[in-house]
Amino acid sequence: MALGRARDLLLSRQQPGGWWQGELETNVTMEAEDLLLREFLGIRTEVETEPTARWIRSKQRADGAWATFHGGPGDLSTTIEAYAALRLAGDPPEAEHMCRAREFVLAQGGIERSRVFTRLWLALFGEWPWHRLPAIPPEVVLLPSWFPLNVYDFACWARQTIVPLSVVRSLRPVRPLGFSLGELRTGLVAEPAGTAAAPSGKGRWMHRLDAVLRGYERRPVGPVRRNALRRAAEWIVARQESDGSWGGIQPPWVYSLIALHLLGYPLSHPVLRSGLAGLERFTVREETPEGPVRRLEACQSPVWDTALAMVALADAGLPADHPALTTAAGWLLEEEIRVPGDWSVRRPRLAPGGWAFEFDNDGYPDTDDTAEVLLALRRTGAGPAVRPAMERGIGWLVGMQSADGGWAAFDADNTRALARDLPFCDFGEVIDPPSADVTAHVVEALCAEGLANSIPVRRGVAWLLRHQEADGSWFGRWGANHVYGTGAAVPALIAAGVRPDDPAIVRAVCWLHRRQNADGGWGEDMRSYRDPAWRGRGESTASQTAWALLALHAARSDDSASIRRGLDWLVRTQRPDGGWDEPHYTGTGFPGDFYINYHLYRLVFPLSALGRLLRDREGSVHPPNGSANGAVGSVDVPGGSVDGAVERVGAPGESS
């Protein structure tokens, strides 16, 4: 019953074109910055303002603050931005909810303790002096790719933000806000931006470098500066996607619009017109008892959601030729990216072939989506039309392996940690090193394609074994957190031939058992990214319970009572329509800073867990992604060293 209801609900949510898309819910900085952007460009109207302000008010906590995730603590910078947006909307500072917000801000140190990005928004309206912000000279775009701290040393999301911000910072615009935010100041001496994030000797050296750059900002070399601004504009325009976005994500999108406008692009210019129109596609409108609300998605995930949905439906028993799966497969084939992007700077001879997260993001395919798409497509029978795309995807994945054997999401060998110490990098991860969850997904996909004994997979397995935490878990970069990382690593290692009784698997299984909640479910609070005491601890959620069950299923855990309690929790908490309530955020944008509630996670992962476990209970056990020894077409597999730890890995079914 539970399996059938969940399956039918997921089928009902497929779009006519073949894809699935759940909302990505984040925090109110998306809406606050949208109003500030529109105010800066002179295009804000009551049509956007009133429902947006209503949404922002609805997310305020009892203590007056706004949090970055459901149930989380108040966040100073988020609260400052929300307060500023509500002032724009006409909320008087003496209103009760504004007084509570102001009290929280002042208790936390005021504007003087806000993050750099919040101060940048304030500087646009004269509420923070530009000279007290870290320098981001546009000349950075002129640095060659081998030079330290060139734009390609930063993760794709960071470089797309840094280039337009360098333009904005150099031009130092100030436009009227119509009011002052002086009531949010404490009068304390502001900490130098990024000081708290970079207290090391190297960080202090980077602050000295910032002082030098700020000196240059006061007297830049005219011809060099003009060339840098021209090149920055060309760089930005070249990376606009067909939907008008930059990278399909909010930060580079809004800063690129501001930068180009400051460089003389009128709002009627096709680039800006497309960029502003594209924001509408990321806008969610909803009727509530208090009135209509308007909110913005920071990103959209149709490719990711579609691949996960296909795997879940196949796990639930849909045959490979079911129309839902074949239609989805056809849509995914149309989304394959066949052109080079920024990733080719580090891999210039690698042929393109992969998938991105979004509808339109040809410049930035990622290994995580590509791996999941491969797992999904092979569940449709991998017919003749599918096979060439899959082989291109396999080749691209293999070529994107980093030198240490792991896989990052968007780039290979994007590991220069020096970038983290720059003073303006006090919010979010700015590099893209390999992570356990992404490496595990790629290993699992390659094993499903018959490459379990290949050198890339063996190096990937060695990477995972080296990065297992002392407590038996794995860190989760893109999902919360150790439950996600462990839920990905265990099935991948088993697919690669690591035996269930291997010490690494045993430690992981024991960790999951220890972290099971009294109600039978699993949960991990986002605070675990900053406080290790929260690792594997939090209110039970459907998606996290499913991750744990999928790992225990793959490991063939003999603790049937623990698995039964987890299944019982899923069945007991299922809604009558087949879904689950999950207000808690289980997706991660930037560990420690920015989190996501993927609205489809609460359905696809429980459906996969129910399908695999109930199938086993019925006695038809088989690998969920096909035989790891299955044939694959001609794929070049580069060589490389193999860590000694992987010697205990044999082919699936063999003894170590």
XYZ file of C-alpha atoms in Angstrom, residues 10-546:
537
model
C 5.348 10.410 -8.186
C 3.875 9.329 -11.520
C 1.197 12.005 -11.206
C 3.861 14.689 -10.851
C 5.595 13.979 -14.141
C 5.367 16.922 -16.509
C 3.925 16.384 -20.010
C 7.378 16.856 -21.509
C 8.723 13.924 -19.494
C 10.585 15.583 -16.643
C 10.041 16.016 -12.914
C 10.785 19.208 -11.035
C 10.374 19.854 -7.325
C 10.707 23.287 -5.770
C 14.047 24.294 -4.252
C 13.290 26.216 -1.089
C 16.106 28.204 0.525
C 15.984 31.303 2.743
C 14.641 34.824 2.467
C 17.866 36.364 1.188
C 16.648 35.300 -2.262
C 13.544 37.464 -1.943
C 15.259 40.305 -0.093
C 17.995 40.588 -2.699
C 15.432 40.438 -5.492
C 13.705 43.527 -4.100
C 17.048 45.266 -3.569
C 18.090 44.407 -7.140
C 14.873 45.834 -8.539
C 15.258 48.963 -6.424
C 18.819 49.444 -7.658
C 17.782 49.036 -11.300
C 14.725 51.241 -10.841
C 12.199 48.568 -11.789
C 10.665 47.606 -8.426
C 6.868 47.769 -8.359
C 4.166 46.890 -5.856
C 3.279 43.889 -8.010
C 6.471 42.186 -6.823
C 6.951 43.978 -3.537
C 3.748 43.250 -1.638
C 3.604 39.434 -2.070
C 7.380 39.162 -1.600
C 7.255 41.092 1.656
C 4.382 38.926 2.836
C 6.528 35.824 2.252
C 9.488 37.346 4.091
C 7.304 38.215 7.085
C 5.896 34.683 7.181
C 9.370 33.213 7.714
C 10.343 35.391 10.694
C 11.164 33.551 13.903
C 9.666 34.330 17.300
C 12.910 36.024 18.386
C 12.655 38.448 15.458
C 15.345 36.830 13.345
C 15.370 34.912 10.111
C 17.181 31.570 9.846
C 18.976 29.899 6.949
C 17.071 26.610 7.389
C 13.893 25.337 9.012
C 14.294 25.151 12.769
C 17.742 26.705 12.636
C 19.083 29.562 14.729
C 18.663 33.160 13.674
C 21.255 34.449 11.228
C 22.538 38.007 11.493
C 23.143 38.781 7.818
C 19.935 37.115 6.658
C 18.020 39.169 9.203
C 19.658 42.424 8.082
C 18.763 41.766 4.448
C 15.197 40.785 5.338
C 14.814 43.928 7.459
C 16.098 46.137 4.624
C 13.684 44.520 2.170
C 10.743 45.065 4.502
C 11.721 48.708 4.928
C 11.644 48.926 1.122
C 8.156 47.435 1.234
C 7.049 50.196 3.577
C 7.128 48.401 6.937
C 7.769 51.118 9.547
C 10.768 50.573 11.826
C 8.531 50.997 14.894
C 6.319 48.048 13.880
C 6.441 45.220 16.407
C 8.002 42.663 14.044
C 10.605 45.187 12.924
C 11.498 46.041 16.513
C 12.072 42.379 17.249
C 14.288 42.047 14.176
C 16.262 45.147 15.114
C 16.804 43.900 18.669
C 18.202 40.646 17.320
C 20.528 42.444 14.899
C 21.891 44.766 17.581
C 22.366 41.908 20.032
C 24.427 40.091 17.406
C 26.717 43.054 16.727
C 24.749 44.983 14.126
C 25.670 45.747 10.546
C 29.292 45.938 11.671
C 29.362 42.145 12.143
C 27.537 41.196 8.930
C 29.143 39.191 6.167
C 30.853 40.734 3.154
C 28.029 40.006 0.719
C 25.498 41.754 2.946
C 27.805 44.780 3.205
C 28.095 44.795 -0.591
C 24.338 45.140 -0.921
C 24.365 47.903 1.681
C 27.196 49.683 -0.151
C 25.092 49.820 -3.321
C 22.754 52.143 -1.427
C 25.293 54.131 0.555
C 24.684 52.215 3.789
C 28.263 50.933 3.934
C 31.422 52.646 2.624
C 32.947 50.981 -0.407
C 36.486 51.610 0.830
C 35.790 49.368 3.820
C 35.062 46.356 1.628
C 37.718 43.902 0.435
C 39.256 44.645 -2.940
C 38.221 42.554 -5.928
C 40.087 44.151 -8.840
C 38.622 43.317 -12.261
C 42.199 42.695 -13.425
C 41.718 39.198 -11.965
C 40.026 38.247 -15.248
C 43.331 38.934 -17.054
C 45.320 36.393 -15.037
C 46.293 33.226 -16.954
C 44.878 29.927 -15.729
C 48.248 28.838 -14.295
C 48.641 31.945 -12.129
C 47.620 31.686 -8.439
C 44.151 33.054 -7.675
C 43.074 33.298 -11.299
C 39.319 32.951 -11.782
C 39.607 29.226 -12.551
C 41.105 28.605 -9.115
C 37.612 29.286 -7.805
C 34.628 26.953 -8.054
C 32.343 27.664 -10.981
C 29.682 29.298 -8.793
C 32.329 31.484 -7.127
C 34.124 32.567 -10.315
C 30.820 33.532 -11.926
C 30.123 35.702 -8.889
C 33.611 37.162 -8.461
C 33.966 38.484 -12.018
C 30.815 40.677 -11.964
C 31.463 41.692 -8.361
C 34.926 42.880 -9.369
C 33.239 45.236 -11.821
C 30.755 46.490 -9.239
C 33.458 46.938 -6.585
C 35.681 48.922 -8.954
C 32.871 51.263 -10.064
C 31.506 51.806 -6.527
C 27.963 52.855 -7.424
C 25.650 54.420 -4.842
C 21.944 54.832 -5.459
C 19.308 56.183 -3.066
C 17.458 53.762 -0.810
C 14.962 56.351 0.422
C 15.717 55.733 4.091
C 18.619 54.993 6.401
C 19.439 51.746 8.194
C 21.287 53.571 10.934
C 19.082 51.887 13.543
C 20.934 48.627 12.797
C 24.330 50.042 13.736
C 25.931 49.448 17.114
C 28.729 51.982 16.772
C 31.293 49.280 17.399
C 34.440 49.163 15.325
C 33.759 46.835 12.441
C 35.942 43.765 12.120
C 37.941 43.652 8.890
C 35.885 41.584 6.475
C 36.742 37.918 6.603
C 38.831 38.166 9.800
C 36.793 35.582 11.643
C 36.917 33.237 8.677
C 40.669 33.447 8.185
C 42.552 33.782 11.490
C 45.560 31.760 10.312
C 48.965 33.171 9.423
C 48.143 32.603 5.785
C 44.853 34.429 6.285
C 46.614 37.403 7.855
C 48.979 37.496 4.876
C 45.965 37.577 2.569
C 44.633 40.561 4.498
C 47.918 42.348 3.880
C 47.520 41.522 0.193
C 44.025 42.989 0.364
C 45.476 46.218 1.760
C 47.864 46.402 -1.191
C 45.054 45.789 -3.667
C 42.924 48.452 -2.064
C 45.822 50.845 -2.520
C 45.897 49.929 -6.203
C 42.112 50.418 -6.396
C 42.632 54.076 -5.468
C 45.035 54.598 -8.398
C 44.549 51.845 -10.974
C 46.557 51.854 -14.181
C 44.074 53.394 -16.589
C 44.662 51.321 -19.756
C 44.915 48.101 -17.751
C 41.729 48.863 -15.840
C 39.816 49.704 -19.006
C 40.996 46.492 -20.659
C 40.042 44.502 -17.566
C 36.536 45.941 -17.481
C 36.080 45.221 -21.184
C 37.331 41.657 -20.786
C 35.160 41.145 -17.707
C 32.080 42.244 -19.647
C 32.941 39.871 -22.488
C 33.532 37.049 -19.997
C 30.160 37.651 -18.342
C 28.175 37.949 -21.560
C 29.773 34.791 -22.994
C 28.495 32.794 -20.014
C 24.869 33.832 -20.073
C 22.670 30.769 -20.543
C 19.815 30.544 -23.006
C 17.263 31.052 -20.216
C 18.854 34.390 -19.321
C 20.608 33.126 -16.194
C 24.247 32.810 -15.269
C 25.007 29.291 -14.109
C 21.330 28.783 -13.377
C 21.877 30.158 -9.870
C 20.976 33.391 -8.131
C 24.288 34.976 -6.976
C 26.098 35.338 -10.331
C 22.797 36.120 -12.003
C 21.960 39.237 -9.992
C 25.545 40.516 -9.824
C 25.994 40.045 -13.575
C 22.884 42.115 -14.245
C 24.169 44.893 -11.990
C 27.698 44.799 -13.437
C 26.592 44.961 -17.061
C 24.135 47.729 -16.294
C 26.911 49.741 -14.632
C 29.088 49.202 -17.709
C 26.484 50.916 -19.849
C 24.190 48.103 -20.931
C 20.656 49.550 -20.901
C 17.795 47.534 -19.448
C 16.494 47.223 -23.012
C 19.663 45.442 -24.154
C 18.935 41.805 -25.141
C 21.327 40.447 -22.510
C 19.704 42.349 -19.655
C 16.216 41.920 -21.006
C 16.731 38.162 -21.196
C 18.308 38.095 -17.733
C 15.445 39.939 -16.078
C 12.800 37.939 -17.927
C 14.488 34.692 -16.905
C 13.964 35.477 -13.235
C 10.262 34.968 -13.779
C 10.838 31.265 -14.445
C 12.459 30.963 -11.022
C 9.549 32.710 -9.300
C 7.012 30.755 -7.263
C 3.625 32.294 -6.510
C 1.205 30.844 -4.015
C -2.088 31.776 -2.403
C -2.093 31.655 1.392
C -4.734 32.547 4.022
C -2.835 35.798 4.579
C -2.834 36.612 0.872
C -0.666 35.874 -2.178
C 3.040 35.301 -1.613
C 5.949 35.431 -4.029
C 9.315 33.726 -3.554
C 12.313 32.856 -5.711
C 14.186 29.634 -6.177
C 17.953 30.006 -5.914
C 18.264 27.286 -8.535
C 16.200 24.626 -10.292
C 16.904 20.906 -10.529
C 14.840 19.236 -13.276
C 17.630 16.953 -14.558
C 18.551 15.809 -11.053
C 14.914 15.361 -10.059
C 14.102 13.441 -13.235
C 16.993 11.028 -12.851
C 16.148 10.391 -9.187
C 12.483 9.885 -10.054
C 13.329 7.365 -12.779
C 15.533 5.347 -10.440
C 12.857 5.447 -7.737
C 10.117 4.285 -10.096
C 12.302 1.482 -11.406
C 13.047 0.470 -7.815
C 9.290 0.475 -7.216
C 8.802 -2.092 -9.953
C 8.026 -0.103 -13.091
C 9.213 -2.052 -16.155
C 11.946 -0.572 -18.309
C 9.525 0.092 -21.170
C 6.938 1.913 -19.049
C 5.887 5.125 -20.852
C 6.870 7.287 -17.868
C 10.431 5.987 -18.024
C 10.801 6.046 -21.792
C 9.397 9.589 -22.026
C 11.732 10.735 -19.263
C 14.675 9.052 -20.962
C 13.893 10.871 -24.184
C 13.829 14.189 -22.367
C 17.151 13.451 -20.649
C 18.758 12.630 -23.984
C 17.747 16.064 -25.246
C 19.422 17.609 -22.197
C 22.843 16.073 -22.887
C 25.567 18.727 -23.145
C 27.798 18.319 -26.188
C 29.832 21.526 -25.952
C 32.864 22.402 -23.811
C 32.495 24.621 -20.757
C 34.688 26.066 -18.037
C 35.609 22.517 -16.971
C 37.668 22.212 -20.181
C 40.214 24.736 -18.866
C 41.607 21.933 -16.695
C 40.694 19.144 -19.142
C 41.266 20.682 -22.608
C 41.491 17.359 -24.474
C 38.451 15.742 -22.851
C 35.459 15.313 -25.151
C 32.220 16.781 -23.764
C 29.363 14.547 -22.728
C 27.374 14.996 -19.559
C 24.382 16.577 -17.906
C 23.783 19.678 -15.816
C 21.418 20.297 -12.935
C 19.157 22.797 -14.646
C 17.088 23.175 -17.795
C 19.642 25.481 -19.433
C 23.181 25.308 -18.145
C 25.373 24.191 -21.036
C 28.492 25.792 -19.593
C 28.440 23.816 -16.374
C 27.577 20.121 -16.562
C 28.403 18.280 -13.364
C 29.593 14.809 -12.509
C 26.906 14.213 -9.878
C 24.016 14.741 -12.291
C 25.818 12.823 -15.019
C 26.313 9.821 -12.750
C 22.680 9.822 -11.676
C 21.478 10.193 -15.266
C 23.556 7.167 -16.291
C 22.003 5.134 -13.473
C 18.552 6.273 -14.589
C 19.010 5.658 -18.313
C 20.183 2.101 -17.838
C 16.957 1.362 -15.965
C 15.100 2.068 -19.215
C 16.824 -0.767 -21.055
C 19.604 1.355 -22.538
C 18.452 0.887 -26.115
C 20.422 1.820 -29.232
C 19.472 5.495 -29.085
C 20.535 5.755 -25.463
C 23.843 3.923 -25.646
C 25.980 6.555 -27.450
C 24.965 9.261 -24.987
C 25.740 6.973 -22.075
C 29.169 6.151 -23.465
C 29.948 9.833 -23.906
C 28.851 10.400 -20.323
C 31.048 7.574 -19.057
C 34.047 8.921 -20.924
C 33.465 12.415 -19.576
C 33.097 11.152 -16.005
C 36.326 9.170 -16.211
C 38.155 12.184 -17.608
C 36.884 14.432 -14.807
C 38.533 12.389 -12.063
C 40.835 14.536 -9.945
C 44.490 13.707 -9.392
C 43.817 12.319 -5.910
C 41.297 9.782 -7.235
C 38.116 11.538 -6.137
C 35.495 13.451 -8.060
C 34.264 16.988 -7.508
C 30.983 18.283 -8.867
C 31.927 20.769 -11.600
C 35.690 20.830 -12.078
C 38.705 18.571 -11.802
C 41.549 19.473 -9.418
C 39.852 22.637 -8.198
C 41.627 22.377 -4.868
C 43.735 25.508 -4.343
C 42.676 26.232 -0.754
C 44.445 29.600 -0.812
C 41.281 31.003 -2.367
C 39.398 30.363 0.883
C 41.603 32.834 2.755
C 40.733 35.859 0.624
C 38.924 38.437 2.777
C 35.778 38.552 0.648
C 35.340 34.763 0.891
C 33.503 34.737 4.219
C 30.306 33.166 2.907
C 30.138 29.731 1.360
C 32.637 27.351 -0.144
C 34.652 28.948 -2.949
C 36.494 25.900 -4.291
C 35.220 22.565 -5.568
C 37.366 19.743 -4.165
C 36.378 16.072 -4.454
C 33.709 14.983 -2.002
C 32.558 11.618 -0.703
C 28.973 11.879 -1.958
C 29.929 12.869 -5.508
C 32.775 10.332 -5.684
C 30.416 7.617 -4.442
C 27.755 8.422 -7.034
C 30.317 8.330 -9.852
C 31.810 5.063 -8.600
C 28.340 3.513 -8.386
C 27.468 4.640 -11.919
C 30.720 3.341 -13.401
C 30.309 0.020 -11.613
C 26.831 -0.328 -13.065
C 28.451 0.030 -16.484
C 30.880 -2.831 -15.956
C 33.882 -0.818 -14.800
C 34.148 -2.095 -11.222
C 37.665 -3.391 -11.801
C 38.893 -0.423 -13.835
C 41.688 1.751 -12.520
C 39.505 4.892 -12.191
C 36.997 3.025 -10.035
C 39.707 1.420 -7.919
C 41.254 4.844 -7.354
C 37.810 6.215 -6.476
C 37.264 3.410 -3.972
C 40.667 4.091 -2.441
C 39.708 7.768 -2.116
C 36.495 6.843 -0.303
C 38.276 4.497 2.069
C 40.881 7.160 2.876
C 38.194 9.746 3.622
C 36.008 7.703 5.936
C 35.620 9.508 9.253
C 36.937 7.961 12.450
C 33.371 7.296 13.613
C 32.615 5.278 10.457
C 30.621 7.910 8.560
C 31.382 10.023 5.498
C 31.016 13.789 5.127
C 28.178 14.893 2.837
C 29.008 17.939 0.713
C 25.718 18.361 -1.150
C 23.272 16.799 1.322
C 22.813 16.808 5.071
C 25.387 15.639 6.031
C 27.023 12.480 7.356
C 23.791 10.542 6.861
C 23.864 11.647 3.222
C 27.560 10.938 2.724
C 27.302 7.519 4.350
C 24.107 6.735 2.481
C 25.984 7.359 -0.773
C 29.342 5.763 0.083
C 28.145 2.380 1.335
C 26.140 1.383 -1.799
C 29.005 2.570 -4.011
C 31.628 0.563 -2.159
C 29.445 -2.544 -2.213
C 28.877 -2.076 -5.960
C 32.652 -1.835 -6.409
C 33.201 -5.159 -4.690
C 33.927 -4.210 -1.088
C 32.498 -7.028 1.018
C 29.748 -6.336 3.553
C 32.000 -7.704 6.299
C 34.846 -5.334 5.383
C 35.789 -3.185 8.411
C 34.923 0.020 6.542
C 31.388 -1.192 5.828
C 30.958 -2.598 9.323
C 31.966 0.737 10.879
C 29.554 2.603 8.622
C 26.671 0.250 9.425
C 27.380 0.493 13.143
C 27.395 4.283 12.886
C 23.994 4.250 11.189
C 22.567 1.931 13.828
C 23.857 4.184 16.598
C 22.309 7.231 14.964
C 18.825 5.764 14.523
C 16.276 7.812 16.441
C 13.978 6.329 19.057
C 11.040 6.720 16.666
C 12.774 4.506 14.098
C 13.785 7.195 11.635
C 17.010 9.044 10.908
C 17.713 12.752 10.778
C 20.646 15.143 10.827
C 20.391 18.831 11.633
C 22.242 21.298 9.410
C 24.127 22.504 12.465
C 26.308 19.409 12.062
C 28.354 21.328 9.490
C 29.633 23.608 12.245
C 29.136 21.524 15.376
C 30.252 17.855 15.305
C 27.904 17.093 18.204
C 25.050 17.237 15.669
C 26.516 14.570 13.370
C 23.755 12.118 12.561
C 21.436 13.806 15.047
C 18.204 15.607 14.345
C 14.496 15.084 13.888
C 13.641 12.144 11.660
C 12.913 12.991 8.041
C 11.691 10.865 5.163
C 14.659 11.525 2.883
C 17.311 10.935 5.534
C 15.582 7.793 6.795
C 15.597 6.544 3.219
